[in-house]
Each structure stands twice: as structure tokens, then as C-alpha cells.
């Protein structure tokens, strides 16, 4: 096992040549001279002696190298955009080549060969997808993407200060470089009030990781995961719902969907990120920019706004006629259970789209159109903006306007299928009596939020600087850990149930209680898990740290060399994950200083219906820390119900409010989220081990 972790050193300082030492333990790769790039081949003998490591990793020379000409079409210094079909096809080819390596040694050797030739962003992306999916590497823990490319996650001013610190000060005495909290704008722009959410490092890491686990292009056995089209819809629906809760917490109206692609877009964004590769800044978008037709030869990308509109109309047609037309020209019904999955793949679109020629690529090309709004025909040789990369897209206010629009189309479909009947919602003889939320020192049914600071290691991503740790210190939202206490009465025999916990704001922008038709789209999932109910009264407690949507803070910001629990320890189990998951510190919205009124909703549904038979596809590590948003590795989605159940559909006839929606196996509790504008010292705790499934 240990030698397999050596492949992870390829993520270190991705633009430094392979023969420079990696890691803090001075690892050097014994690179066959033939593997060096043309620039360094003449220096081969000198290089071996100049950069000896304490530990040498032997690299077997392959008899032949597969044809890399297609992925090599993208230059080392270009930007790489996952939403660009040309780029993503090149990455898919590279993934296919690396997946085909017969042994781990072959994979390592091939990766070493590719590393200094292929565009670094593409290489890191492709290798990450491969490591997460290959049976012989998927137990490995990928380094945090924010450590590999910190420039994609924080203010560019950090890096010159970090270089100065690491050049002048010895490793043990270096002080963390603080990222200013208001670096992209100030409150003259109302949108800035929620920049702490949009620019949260953990949230952006989650989004990068989600798209890594669910690539839309690549070998079919990687792309074709259980319900991936539906999860595309649901995970992004939840992002919009969470953003809206954040906006309402800050006295902002809910995000307006971007449905007019001809009108100027009032929201601006000036990212202030460092583009290290092309050595260019990331292009900003001034207020009132307008979309145009895209024609950029260099990215092999050409489409009109009219194309987007045509695809949109065809998708609406499919929704209202109840069927899509597949690529063979046949009608395929959009069913109550699978329709959403089919639509998710069409809309994104992934290579699973039933007819990409007809329905196009509404979501991906929408990202592209927005990301080239400043230079649609490349006359200024400008790169895409943050909307062009899943790593950075969530920083931009327009991301949420666009995804609110995409979500609206999915909701249009959900309105065409039957609403849940009382029978679909209830659980015979089971009733929830009450729920309460508690935390030490905090009034009952309140959740306390505040600011906290954490450090992220930069040295793995700071190419060509002296070795040794240097940290960036960032400020993020946090909440006091709390516990749910749920009382359930089971008047039947012992049986399995699924607890579903959601939260939504109680009042709309005008201060009026939400009608359920609106509020259902604002419910954010906080947790979902199955449990065994004994006969009679069941008193259940559940910690927020065990949420099925989040991963622990330590996992989001992991450092490979430090904090790693001993391989055999219990704590190692929680490091066994794919890194996908909403950051724990962002589980609940910020709230406000008066106590932001929310409604906590708990449901227990019938476990014998929810249970997925034989969910494991090929065994092995499951990586299920955040299954609600990320699924389970190598297994089917662990819940037979529609994602978002019971709020994924408009309520049944006659139900206008949440109260009227309730069946005895549900309960609602008013709670408040109270924010205090103070910094609370970080509580150091070990990664939380989730309880075993009952
Ligand atoms: Cu994740 Cu639009 O899909 O960003």
C-alpha cells in the first residue's frame, strides 16, 4: 500500500519539473532519461546528481507510450476549461489512456511521462478522476485541490507575500498569510453581502470534487453512475436553495433566475484570482454585460444564443409532451421515476444524453457563454472567466442566477408528475411526537453561528519557492455543534425507518409566512439516515456532525503529511472518502443577529420502501460520508425515493402550507439561527467517525 501513495507526489507543485524533489520528505522520482522533456534531456546525467532525494521512487520504463497526440493539443500554458467540449474531450482521452494501464506500476510510469508534457490543469484533473475510479488506487486520499492550485481559491495578493515569507523565513518560524475577507468587493455592491458563501474555499472544493466524481465526459464506466443525471439536478438545486437561505439571512431577495439571455446582466464580478499558468489575471465581468454569440476558433467553440434558446424550447416541449426524442428518432416517455434522470443528462449535457444533436448542451454551453461574455470571438485573446471552471464558478453571483434558471426547468418537469398522496408520505403506525435542537450554552431550538479562522497549506502549490510549510489563513462561517433529539412513537413491530431532516426559512422577503409551493424549493437537506425503530417510544439523538450531506472540516482541508490517522486506527475510516461533500462549517445558513426564523422539518419514512437492494456494485471502499449530495462510491444511490423527497414535487391539492402537508410521521419545529459577529477560536477535534449503519 505505502508505495502506491507515491503517485500522490505527482500532485505536488504541478508546474515544477518531475525531477525536482517532491513532498516534505524529499521524495525523488527516478525518471528514465527518455522520459525527460526535450529541454531537459541534454541535462539528464547532471539532473540525477543535482536533485537526489532522501527516498527514491523507481519508475519502470514502458516499452511503448500510448498515443498522446490528442490531449497534447492543449499547450502547457493554456487554460483548461472542463465546460469546454474540446478541452473535456481531450481530458476524456487522457482518462481513458490512464485507466487502461494494466498495472499500478504502468499507471505510475505513464503518469510520470505525461506530467511535464500535458497541460497541468488537465493532467491533475484527469489523474484525479483516474485515482478516484481505478480499483487499485481508489483507496488513496487525493490531496486537497486548494493545496495543488491555491491560486484558484484565494486572493492573488497572498502569493507574493507567501513567496517572500518562504524565501526569507525558515519553515518552523513562518507565520500564516491572512486572506483579507473583503478582497473582491465591498457593501456598495449588495451582492457582496453573500461573498463569504460564494467564495468559501470549502464550498468551491466541494463543487470541484463533485464534478470530479461525476464527470460528464470520459469512459462510460466512469460517467454512467446510478442516477447521475438526477444527482446533477438535485445537488445543484440544493446549492441554489442554500444560497437563497443565505440571501434571506442577509436581507437580500431570493436569486432571480437568468431567463433572458438578451438583456444586460446587472451582477458584476471581479475575481482577483491569480492565473499562474498563462500568467494572466482572470477576466472580470463589469455590470450590465450582455451575452453574445460565441465564436472562438482556439477553443473550437462556436454557437449562438439562439442555439441555447432552441435547445431550451425543445426541452420544454419534451417536458410538456411527456416524452423526449432519442437519437434514433423514437419517443421515450419521461416517467415519474426516471424522467428526472433522463432530463438531467440531457440538460447538463453529459455523454449519456439521449440525443445531444437535438437537445444540445444547454447547461455546459450556458457556462461557456457566460464565461466568454467579455471576449466572445477572442479578439482580445482573453481567457474564460470563473464561470468556465467548476473550481471557480461558484464565486460568481451569475452562477446562482444561471443555476436558478436550470433548476426552474427541472421544476417544470416535477410539476407534470403526480403529487405525493398522503399514502406516499405516511408510515403506518409511526408518529413523530417532537424534535428539538440543543447545544451547550445556547437556548433550546437555536443554532449559533459565528466566524472562525482556519489555515490551508500553500507550499504544495507554490512552485519554484523554497521548501517547507507556509499557510494561508482564511475566515469562514461556522456554527456551534448541535444535537437533534427526536421522539418517535412506533405502534407496530420493530422495523426500519429513514429519518429525513430539512430546514427552510419561515418568512419571505416581505416578512410573510411562505406558502409551501414556494417554501418547498427552499428546503435544504441537513441529514438523512436509516435506523431501526423498536416497538413503543424511541428517543433518538443525532449530532449535526454526522450529517449525510457534509464532510468534516479536517477532510475538506486535509493535509496528506500531517493529521493523517494511523492506517489501522478507527479514525482512518473517516479519511476513507472521495473528498466530495458539503463542508461541515457551511451546514446551516448564517442567520442574523435577531435570530433568523426557520422551520426544521423531520420525517421518518418506511425503511422497507426506501431501502436499496444490493446497493454495492463491486464492493470495496464505499466513501459514503456525504451520500445525499455525492452518492456512494461503487454503489447505487442509497435511497429509492426521488432525491429531495418529500419536497421534490409540488404539494397535493388542497395543501397550501407546510402545516397542512404534515402526516403523523412528520413534525415541524420553529427554530432560530442567531449569528454573532465575532471570531471564535477553532476547536481542535479528531475527524468524526460516522456511526455504522443500523
Ligand atoms: Cu456544477 Cu453548472 O454544474 O456548475
XYZ file of C-alpha atoms and ligand atoms in Angstrom:
698
model
C 0.000 0.000 0.000
C 2.635 2.515 1.021
C 4.337 2.700 -2.332
C 1.031 3.448 -4.029
C 0.833 6.717 -2.153
C 3.888 7.796 -4.158
C 1.646 8.611 -7.087
C 0.174 11.393 -4.966
C 3.502 13.226 -5.101
C 2.760 13.910 -8.750
C 0.246 16.478 -7.458
C 2.993 18.443 -5.724
C 3.941 21.746 -7.309
C 2.323 20.849 -10.598
C 4.320 23.167 -12.839
C 7.721 22.258 -11.398
C 9.505 19.553 -13.432
C 9.160 15.965 -12.278
C 12.847 15.582 -11.360
C 12.682 18.251 -8.635
C 12.090 16.737 -5.196
C 8.544 16.349 -4.013
C 6.840 16.349 -0.637
C 8.374 17.308 2.657
C 10.234 14.017 2.889
C 12.376 14.800 -0.139
C 10.939 12.236 -2.462
C 12.581 11.994 -5.849
C 11.355 10.074 -8.865
C 13.985 8.055 -10.667
C 12.841 9.193 -14.084
C 14.182 7.287 -17.125
C 16.188 9.829 -19.186
C 13.924 9.146 -22.178
C 11.003 10.474 -20.143
C 12.507 13.925 -19.718
C 11.159 16.682 -21.930
C 13.333 17.906 -24.797
C 14.500 20.899 -22.773
C 15.975 18.707 -20.041
C 17.170 15.621 -21.961
C 20.634 17.098 -22.606
C 20.994 17.691 -18.852
C 19.901 14.178 -17.840
C 23.081 12.988 -16.106
C 23.524 16.266 -14.273
C 19.912 16.340 -13.050
C 20.154 12.949 -11.330
C 23.022 14.075 -9.148
C 21.828 17.609 -8.547
C 18.446 16.699 -7.060
C 18.895 13.498 -5.041
C 16.000 12.789 -2.668
C 16.081 11.019 0.687
C 13.704 8.466 -0.797
C 13.892 7.481 -4.428
C 10.837 6.157 -6.227
C 11.852 3.871 -9.105
C 9.959 4.365 -12.351
C 9.757 1.464 -14.773
C 10.377 2.471 -18.348
C 7.470 1.401 -20.561
C 8.218 -0.383 -23.828
C 5.903 1.954 -25.662
C 3.956 5.067 -24.777
C 0.338 5.261 -25.941
C -0.566 7.931 -28.471
C -0.986 11.168 -26.502
C -1.267 13.475 -29.503
C -4.884 14.469 -28.826
C -4.511 15.603 -25.193
C -1.213 17.218 -26.192
C -3.097 19.608 -28.468
C -3.697 21.847 -25.461
C -0.493 23.733 -24.692
C 1.041 23.705 -21.231
C 0.362 27.388 -20.781
C -3.297 27.377 -21.878
C -6.207 27.490 -19.529
C -8.176 24.283 -19.283
C -11.963 24.517 -19.033
C -13.982 21.486 -18.116
C -17.140 23.046 -19.573
C -15.458 23.386 -22.962
C -16.260 20.282 -25.036
C -12.924 20.363 -26.875
C -10.950 20.521 -23.626
C -13.094 17.998 -21.910
C -12.834 15.540 -24.809
C -9.042 15.806 -24.591
C -9.234 15.135 -20.847
C -11.590 12.205 -21.502
C -8.989 10.723 -23.850
C -6.272 11.098 -21.251
C -8.511 9.496 -18.620
C -9.160 6.607 -20.974
C -5.419 6.125 -21.570
C -4.581 6.186 -17.853
C -7.497 3.924 -16.940
C -6.226 1.396 -19.482
C -2.847 0.985 -17.746
C -2.698 -2.703 -16.820
C -0.882 -2.421 -13.525
C -0.266 0.241 -10.920
C 3.396 0.466 -11.952
C 2.349 1.088 -15.515
C -0.065 3.797 -14.378
C 2.656 5.475 -12.304
C 5.143 5.313 -15.147
C 2.679 6.690 -17.678
C 1.615 9.451 -15.316
C 5.241 10.434 -14.781
C 5.726 10.571 -18.552
C 2.622 12.728 -19.021
C 3.168 15.087 -16.136
C 5.616 17.530 -17.708
C 4.093 17.314 -21.170
C 0.351 17.662 -20.687
C -1.323 20.884 -19.626
C -1.010 20.825 -15.795
C -4.678 21.612 -15.055
C -5.809 18.889 -17.434
C -3.259 16.448 -16.072
C -4.271 17.000 -12.442
C -7.958 16.722 -13.352
C -7.513 13.528 -15.377
C -5.215 11.882 -12.846
C -7.656 12.759 -10.038
C -10.567 11.166 -11.901
C -8.425 8.099 -12.559
C -7.253 7.716 -8.954
C -10.804 8.054 -7.638
C -12.078 5.399 -10.062
C -9.363 2.758 -10.506
C -9.795 -0.255 -8.225
C -6.059 -0.256 -7.466
C -5.925 3.408 -6.411
C -9.335 4.391 -5.138
C -8.360 3.789 -1.522
C -5.881 6.662 -1.853
C -6.722 10.081 -0.454
C -6.327 12.807 -3.037
C -4.603 15.934 -1.816
C -6.906 18.916 -1.431
C -7.259 20.739 -4.744
C -6.841 24.019 -2.834
C -3.328 22.883 -1.949
C -2.428 21.920 -5.504
C -3.801 25.083 -7.131
C -4.268 27.577 -4.279
C -4.435 30.357 -6.877
C -7.920 29.134 -7.823
C -9.233 29.583 -4.293
C -7.905 32.827 -2.843
C -6.877 36.420 -3.340
C -3.852 36.716 -5.606
C -2.119 39.062 -3.154
C -1.487 36.066 -0.876
C 1.105 34.549 -3.184
C 3.689 37.287 -3.360
C 3.532 37.514 0.443
C 3.827 33.723 0.736
C 6.851 33.670 -1.585
C 8.516 36.386 0.446
C 7.813 34.525 3.696
C 9.103 31.198 2.415
C 12.213 32.688 0.843
C 13.270 34.665 3.911
C 11.918 32.824 6.960
C 12.807 29.248 7.986
C 9.909 26.755 7.854
C 9.174 26.475 11.607
C 9.046 30.245 12.133
C 6.844 31.239 9.211
C 3.593 32.983 10.054
C 0.342 32.333 8.167
C -0.587 34.802 5.443
C -4.024 36.184 6.205
C -6.507 36.408 3.327
C -8.423 39.668 3.703
C -12.152 38.937 3.986
C -13.363 41.757 1.717
C -10.942 41.385 -1.136
C -13.304 41.058 -4.109
C -15.684 43.965 -3.379
C -17.427 45.896 -0.601
C -21.000 46.507 0.512
C -21.608 49.194 -2.105
C -22.441 46.098 -4.117
C -25.357 44.409 -2.284
C -24.274 41.050 -3.734
C -21.111 41.314 -1.694
C -23.105 40.540 1.465
C -23.051 36.863 0.492
C -19.492 36.729 -0.829
C -18.468 34.746 2.293
C -20.645 31.960 0.889
C -19.724 32.247 -2.781
C -16.013 32.471 -2.072
C -15.870 29.908 0.716
C -12.931 27.628 -0.016
C -14.735 24.507 1.216
C -17.818 25.130 -0.912
C -15.714 25.576 -4.026
C -13.706 22.459 -3.165
C -16.934 20.505 -2.862
C -18.062 21.665 -6.302
C -14.721 20.759 -7.911
C -14.869 17.370 -6.260
C -18.459 16.712 -7.240
C -17.651 17.261 -10.897
C -14.595 15.035 -10.480
C -16.730 12.181 -9.183
C -19.447 12.865 -11.784
C -17.612 13.852 -14.973
C -19.916 14.463 -17.925
C -17.434 13.005 -20.400
C -14.989 10.098 -20.172
C -15.150 6.304 -20.364
C -18.732 5.116 -19.965
C -17.992 3.014 -16.910
C -16.942 6.216 -15.134
C -19.708 8.506 -16.387
C -22.601 6.081 -16.181
C -23.254 6.106 -12.447
C -26.540 5.266 -10.813
C -28.944 8.251 -11.101
C -26.153 10.672 -12.025
C -28.475 12.883 -14.120
C -30.849 13.171 -11.183
C -27.982 13.920 -8.810
C -26.780 16.674 -11.154
C -30.207 18.259 -10.775
C -30.508 17.652 -7.024
C -27.036 18.702 -5.866
C -27.303 21.958 -7.842
C -30.906 22.519 -6.701
C -29.618 22.304 -3.131
C -26.855 24.807 -3.864
C -29.461 27.312 -5.068
C -31.682 26.607 -2.037
C -28.732 27.116 0.301
C -27.766 30.326 -1.458
C -31.309 31.621 -1.075
C -31.293 30.886 2.657
C -28.020 32.796 2.841
C -29.533 35.710 0.890
C -32.636 35.873 3.078
C -30.360 35.791 6.146
C -28.705 38.922 4.766
C -31.885 40.803 3.808
C -31.390 40.098 0.131
C -34.177 38.835 -2.083
C -34.033 35.314 -3.436
C -31.869 34.966 -6.518
C -33.560 35.893 -9.796
C -33.341 33.231 -12.472
C -31.395 34.231 -15.566
C -34.110 33.658 -18.139
C -33.468 36.498 -20.534
C -30.214 35.920 -22.371
C -30.593 39.062 -24.457
C -30.752 41.589 -21.622
C -27.777 43.137 -19.809
C -26.784 41.254 -16.650
C -26.625 43.696 -13.726
C -24.456 41.497 -11.489
C -20.729 42.099 -11.872
C -17.847 40.004 -10.656
C -14.169 40.879 -10.278
C -12.459 37.700 -9.088
C -8.905 38.885 -8.254
C -7.571 35.400 -8.686
C -4.112 34.701 -9.952
C -3.862 32.800 -13.216
C -0.446 31.274 -12.735
C -0.194 29.278 -15.955
C -0.890 31.781 -18.657
C 0.324 34.409 -16.253
C -2.803 36.406 -16.773
C -5.415 37.660 -14.376
C -8.868 36.103 -14.527
C -11.154 38.310 -16.586
C -13.781 40.245 -14.643
C -17.352 40.912 -15.784
C -18.459 44.519 -15.429
C -22.076 45.314 -14.502
C -24.593 45.182 -17.351
C -22.579 42.958 -19.674
C -24.640 41.277 -22.379
C -24.240 37.782 -23.812
C -23.320 37.357 -27.465
C -22.907 34.537 -29.941
C -19.685 32.646 -29.293
C -17.139 32.030 -31.991
C -13.703 31.159 -30.658
C -11.600 29.169 -33.033
C -8.885 28.456 -30.493
C -11.284 26.508 -28.271
C -13.102 25.044 -31.301
C -16.242 26.602 -29.927
C -18.960 28.216 -31.949
C -22.635 28.578 -31.056
C -25.306 31.234 -30.982
C -27.538 32.426 -28.178
C -30.303 31.261 -30.475
C -28.953 27.701 -30.163
C -29.368 27.890 -26.395
C -32.914 29.171 -26.870
C -33.736 26.422 -29.343
C -32.443 23.706 -27.004
C -34.384 25.246 -24.136
C -37.600 25.233 -26.197
C -37.070 21.605 -27.201
C -36.537 20.604 -23.585
C -39.716 22.435 -22.546
C -41.518 20.683 -25.378
C -40.320 17.321 -24.120
C -41.456 18.154 -20.588
C -44.921 19.213 -21.670
C -45.441 16.409 -24.143
C -44.191 13.856 -21.615
C -41.537 12.267 -23.818
C -38.170 13.003 -25.391
C -36.997 12.068 -28.883
C -33.902 9.883 -28.681
C -31.111 9.849 -31.251
C -32.859 7.048 -33.169
C -35.885 9.332 -33.546
C -38.016 7.318 -31.122
C -40.263 8.738 -28.439
C -39.131 7.844 -24.925
C -41.538 8.640 -22.120
C -40.324 10.785 -19.226
C -41.507 8.574 -16.397
C -42.313 9.567 -12.851
C -39.241 7.788 -11.509
C -36.595 8.034 -14.260
C -37.717 11.126 -16.168
C -35.658 13.445 -13.997
C -32.514 11.367 -14.567
C -33.024 11.421 -18.340
C -33.584 15.187 -18.253
C -30.529 15.770 -16.034
C -28.254 14.100 -18.556
C -29.885 15.937 -21.472
C -29.722 19.300 -19.830
C -26.172 19.192 -18.481
C -25.423 17.616 -21.033
C -23.421 14.502 -20.291
C -22.371 11.853 -22.785
C -25.383 9.899 -21.507
C -27.719 12.444 -23.130
C -30.299 10.585 -25.163
C -29.958 12.969 -28.088
C -27.223 15.559 -27.911
C -27.708 16.597 -31.535
C -31.292 17.632 -30.841
C -31.237 18.860 -27.231
C -27.708 20.246 -27.374
C -25.795 21.203 -24.264
C -27.845 23.841 -22.508
C -26.070 23.914 -19.172
C -22.468 23.453 -20.273
C -22.774 25.940 -23.132
C -24.576 28.342 -20.812
C -21.492 28.257 -18.590
C -19.348 28.837 -21.678
C -21.416 31.756 -23.000
C -21.248 33.444 -19.601
C -17.553 32.709 -19.212
C -16.682 34.374 -22.542
C -19.078 37.297 -22.233
C -16.100 39.704 -22.220
C -14.474 38.292 -25.368
C -16.935 36.166 -27.336
C -14.847 35.977 -30.519
C -11.429 36.004 -28.870
C -10.393 39.293 -30.419
C -8.599 40.224 -27.190
C -7.012 36.794 -26.660
C -8.715 36.634 -23.276
C -9.380 33.504 -21.270
C -12.697 32.370 -19.873
C -13.837 33.875 -16.605
C -14.582 31.994 -13.383
C -17.846 30.606 -14.801
C -15.750 28.439 -17.135
C -14.360 26.179 -14.423
C -16.219 24.185 -11.738
C -13.390 25.071 -9.347
C -14.191 28.773 -9.502
C -17.740 29.081 -10.895
C -19.489 29.282 -7.533
C -17.667 32.521 -6.693
C -19.686 34.466 -9.246
C -23.221 35.791 -8.479
C -24.266 34.879 -12.016
C -23.637 31.176 -11.281
C -26.684 31.177 -8.988
C -28.844 33.160 -11.408
C -27.974 30.666 -14.121
C -28.482 27.579 -11.971
C -31.766 29.014 -10.621
C -32.857 29.055 -14.245
C -31.673 25.497 -14.893
C -33.451 24.400 -11.733
C -36.638 26.067 -12.882
C -36.720 23.807 -15.931
C -36.327 20.730 -13.730
C -39.138 22.039 -11.530
C -41.301 22.449 -14.600
C -40.925 18.715 -15.098
C -41.614 17.943 -11.429
C -44.910 19.846 -11.790
C -46.031 17.448 -14.530
C -45.776 14.260 -12.445
C -48.320 13.280 -9.772
C -48.001 14.978 -6.400
C -47.320 12.704 -3.420
C -50.553 11.405 -1.938
C -51.000 11.061 1.803
C -50.272 7.382 1.336
C -46.990 8.123 -0.466
C -45.931 10.182 2.516
C -47.095 8.312 5.580
C -45.647 5.461 7.579
C -48.390 3.378 9.205
C -48.419 3.306 12.980
C -45.374 5.519 13.249
C -45.652 9.004 14.565
C -43.107 11.688 15.433
C -44.038 13.418 18.675
C -41.398 16.112 18.765
C -37.989 17.320 17.759
C -35.701 19.763 19.442
C -32.295 21.152 18.708
C -29.868 21.753 21.510
C -26.287 22.808 22.089
C -24.460 23.544 25.360
C -24.920 27.150 26.483
C -27.335 28.031 23.678
C -31.125 28.470 24.098
C -33.189 25.472 23.035
C -34.116 25.381 19.351
C -31.488 27.907 18.420
C -28.391 27.400 16.331
C -25.470 29.755 16.906
C -23.302 30.909 14.006
C -20.115 32.996 14.064
C -16.824 33.466 12.246
C -13.835 31.232 12.558
C -10.374 31.163 11.027
C -8.591 28.171 9.568
C -5.315 27.612 7.800
C -4.651 25.959 4.496
C -1.213 24.746 3.452
C 0.130 26.516 0.360
C 3.579 25.031 -0.158
C 2.430 22.158 -2.376
C 1.096 24.666 -4.853
C 3.853 27.279 -4.663
C 6.128 26.281 -7.497
C 9.758 27.363 -7.540
C 9.956 28.526 -3.925
C 11.983 27.133 -1.017
C 10.507 24.022 0.643
C 8.619 23.810 3.912
C 5.123 24.672 5.038
C 3.601 28.060 4.583
C -0.061 28.631 5.385
C -2.816 30.959 4.274
C -5.310 31.915 6.992
C -8.890 32.402 5.879
C -12.099 33.410 7.617
C -15.197 31.288 7.247
C -18.657 30.842 8.685
C -19.065 28.262 11.453
C -21.824 27.077 13.771
C -21.737 25.614 17.259
C -22.154 21.837 17.001
C -25.711 20.900 17.968
C -27.788 17.781 18.506
C -31.259 16.805 17.337
C -33.472 14.998 19.813
C -36.390 13.250 18.156
C -39.192 11.359 19.897
C -40.868 8.726 17.766
C -43.775 6.500 18.692
C -43.869 3.147 16.904
C -47.140 1.296 17.405
C -46.138 -1.507 15.077
C -43.418 -4.121 15.282
C -39.718 -3.419 15.170
C -38.802 -2.084 11.711
C -36.521 0.130 9.714
C -37.174 3.787 9.053
C -35.383 6.612 7.270
C -35.004 9.913 9.084
C -35.041 12.913 6.742
C -34.094 16.293 8.159
C -34.643 19.532 6.241
C -34.559 23.227 7.054
C -36.050 26.272 5.311
C -36.578 29.952 6.090
C -40.040 30.628 7.520
C -40.758 34.082 6.083
C -40.416 35.536 2.623
C -38.859 38.882 1.634
C -41.973 40.739 2.823
C -41.936 39.045 6.206
C -44.966 36.887 5.353
C -45.007 33.132 6.046
C -44.078 31.140 2.965
C -46.695 29.162 1.115
C -45.472 25.601 0.656
C -45.398 25.891 -3.138
C -42.526 28.381 -2.692
C -41.016 27.104 0.518
C -40.553 23.549 -0.720
C -37.871 24.788 -3.114
C -36.009 26.381 -0.215
C -35.744 23.279 1.940
C -32.129 22.323 2.404
C -31.304 18.796 3.350
C -29.418 18.611 6.643
C -29.310 14.862 7.168
C -30.752 11.523 6.120
C -30.071 8.145 7.681
C -31.732 4.859 8.355
C -32.387 3.423 11.781
C -34.157 0.566 13.456
C -37.293 1.511 15.398
C -38.191 -0.552 18.386
C -41.778 -1.026 19.411
C -43.099 1.838 21.525
C -41.312 5.076 22.323
C -37.974 5.781 20.594
C -35.824 8.633 21.852
C -33.301 9.409 19.188
C -30.364 11.751 19.320
C -28.259 12.653 16.334
C -25.320 15.034 16.122
C -25.127 17.583 13.328
C -21.542 16.437 12.731
C -22.917 13.158 11.393
C -24.834 14.831 8.586
C -25.177 12.873 5.346
C -24.500 15.982 3.276
C -21.229 17.110 4.844
C -17.660 16.004 5.280
C -15.657 17.005 8.365
C -13.617 20.172 8.295
C -10.382 18.195 8.566
C -11.316 16.251 5.471
C -12.129 19.319 3.393
C -8.782 20.932 4.229
C -6.752 17.762 4.646
C -3.015 17.753 4.614
C -1.560 14.490 3.426
C 1.541 14.507 5.527
C 0.032 15.764 8.759
C -3.101 14.822 10.694
C -3.314 11.528 8.906
C -4.590 8.945 11.370
C -2.642 5.689 11.669
C -3.668 3.346 8.885
C -5.298 0.799 11.153
C -6.940 3.261 13.534
C -10.650 3.823 13.732
C -10.129 7.412 12.626
C -8.653 6.211 9.348
C -12.132 5.115 8.354
C -13.315 8.686 8.066
C -10.409 9.532 5.791
C -11.665 6.824 3.530
C -13.754 9.028 1.313
C -13.588 10.656 -2.061
C -13.400 14.188 -0.714
C -16.798 15.029 -2.137
C -19.151 16.603 0.399
C -20.541 19.928 1.563
C -18.146 21.478 4.104
C -19.380 20.898 7.645
C -18.877 24.556 8.585
C -21.465 25.577 5.961
C -24.156 23.113 7.024
C -26.543 25.822 8.224
C -27.065 29.302 6.804
C -25.596 32.304 8.556
C -28.880 33.588 10.015
C -28.870 37.046 11.567
C -28.310 38.802 14.853
C -32.049 38.873 15.704
C -32.319 35.111 15.227
C -33.344 34.185 11.693
C -36.667 32.289 11.858
C -36.533 28.897 10.140
C -38.590 25.745 10.131
C -36.947 22.458 10.898
C -38.769 19.561 9.279
C -38.290 15.925 10.276
C -39.864 12.965 8.590
C -39.492 9.265 9.146
C -40.347 7.194 6.116
C -40.848 3.479 5.710
C -37.412 1.859 5.506
C -38.684 -1.209 3.714
C -39.664 1.022 0.769
C -36.586 3.266 0.952
C -34.033 0.509 1.145
C -31.944 -0.138 -1.955
C -31.486 -3.831 -2.607
C -27.914 -4.903 -3.102
C -26.592 -1.381 -3.237
C -22.950 -2.377 -3.528
C -21.841 -2.767 -7.124
C -18.380 -4.236 -6.727
C -17.546 -3.998 -3.052
C -14.505 -2.191 -1.766
C -14.372 1.166 -0.012
C -17.677 2.940 -0.095
C -16.830 6.529 0.661
C -20.280 7.401 1.937
C -19.676 10.401 4.199
C -21.817 12.728 2.134
C -24.067 10.305 0.296
C -27.029 12.687 -0.039
C -25.103 15.013 -2.359
C -22.362 12.695 -3.623
C -23.814 9.201 -3.720
C -21.736 6.245 -2.551
C -18.614 5.072 -4.287
C -19.145 1.935 -6.376
C -22.699 1.583 -5.198
C -26.197 2.591 -6.100
C -27.681 5.766 -4.622
C -28.661 4.672 -1.105
C -32.337 5.684 -1.181
C -35.043 4.514 -3.564
C -37.071 7.722 -3.203
C -36.726 10.677 -5.517
C -33.864 12.918 -4.434
C -35.276 15.727 -2.331
C -38.309 13.627 -1.284
C -40.798 14.729 0.044
C -40.226 18.286 -1.236
C -39.207 17.470 -4.803
C -42.774 17.865 -6.122
C -45.470 20.495 -5.666
C -47.782 19.551 -2.772
C -51.013 17.644 -3.297
C -54.193 19.512 -3.989
C -55.654 21.394 -1.048
C -52.284 21.781 0.705
C -51.119 25.382 0.846
C -48.921 25.439 3.932
C -46.287 23.228 5.489
C -48.628 22.554 8.399
C -51.293 21.176 6.042
C -48.698 18.979 4.349
C -47.845 17.059 7.520
C -48.739 13.419 8.051
C -48.242 11.865 11.545
C -44.719 10.664 10.650
C -43.562 14.264 10.178
C -43.017 17.139 12.531
C -42.088 20.794 12.203
C -40.275 22.876 14.778
C -39.656 26.601 14.580
C -36.021 27.398 15.220
C -33.802 30.466 15.063
C -30.336 30.827 13.639
C -28.560 33.533 15.577
C -25.383 34.990 14.155
C -22.850 36.831 16.303
C -20.287 38.910 14.541
C -17.301 37.556 16.470
C -14.393 35.246 15.895
C -14.423 32.022 17.810
C -11.226 30.047 18.208
C -11.161 26.801 16.367
C -11.953 23.738 18.436
C -9.436 21.059 17.516
C -11.105 17.718 17.328
C -10.434 14.480 15.594
C -12.336 13.689 12.421
C -15.758 12.447 13.385
C -16.459 8.802 12.778
C -19.938 8.251 11.477
C -21.901 5.580 13.288
C -22.164 2.278 11.477
C -25.407 1.765 9.611
C -28.014 0.078 11.710
Cu -21.752 22.355 -11.201
Cu -23.080 24.337 -13.529
O -22.665 22.447 -12.915
O -21.728 24.110 -12.205
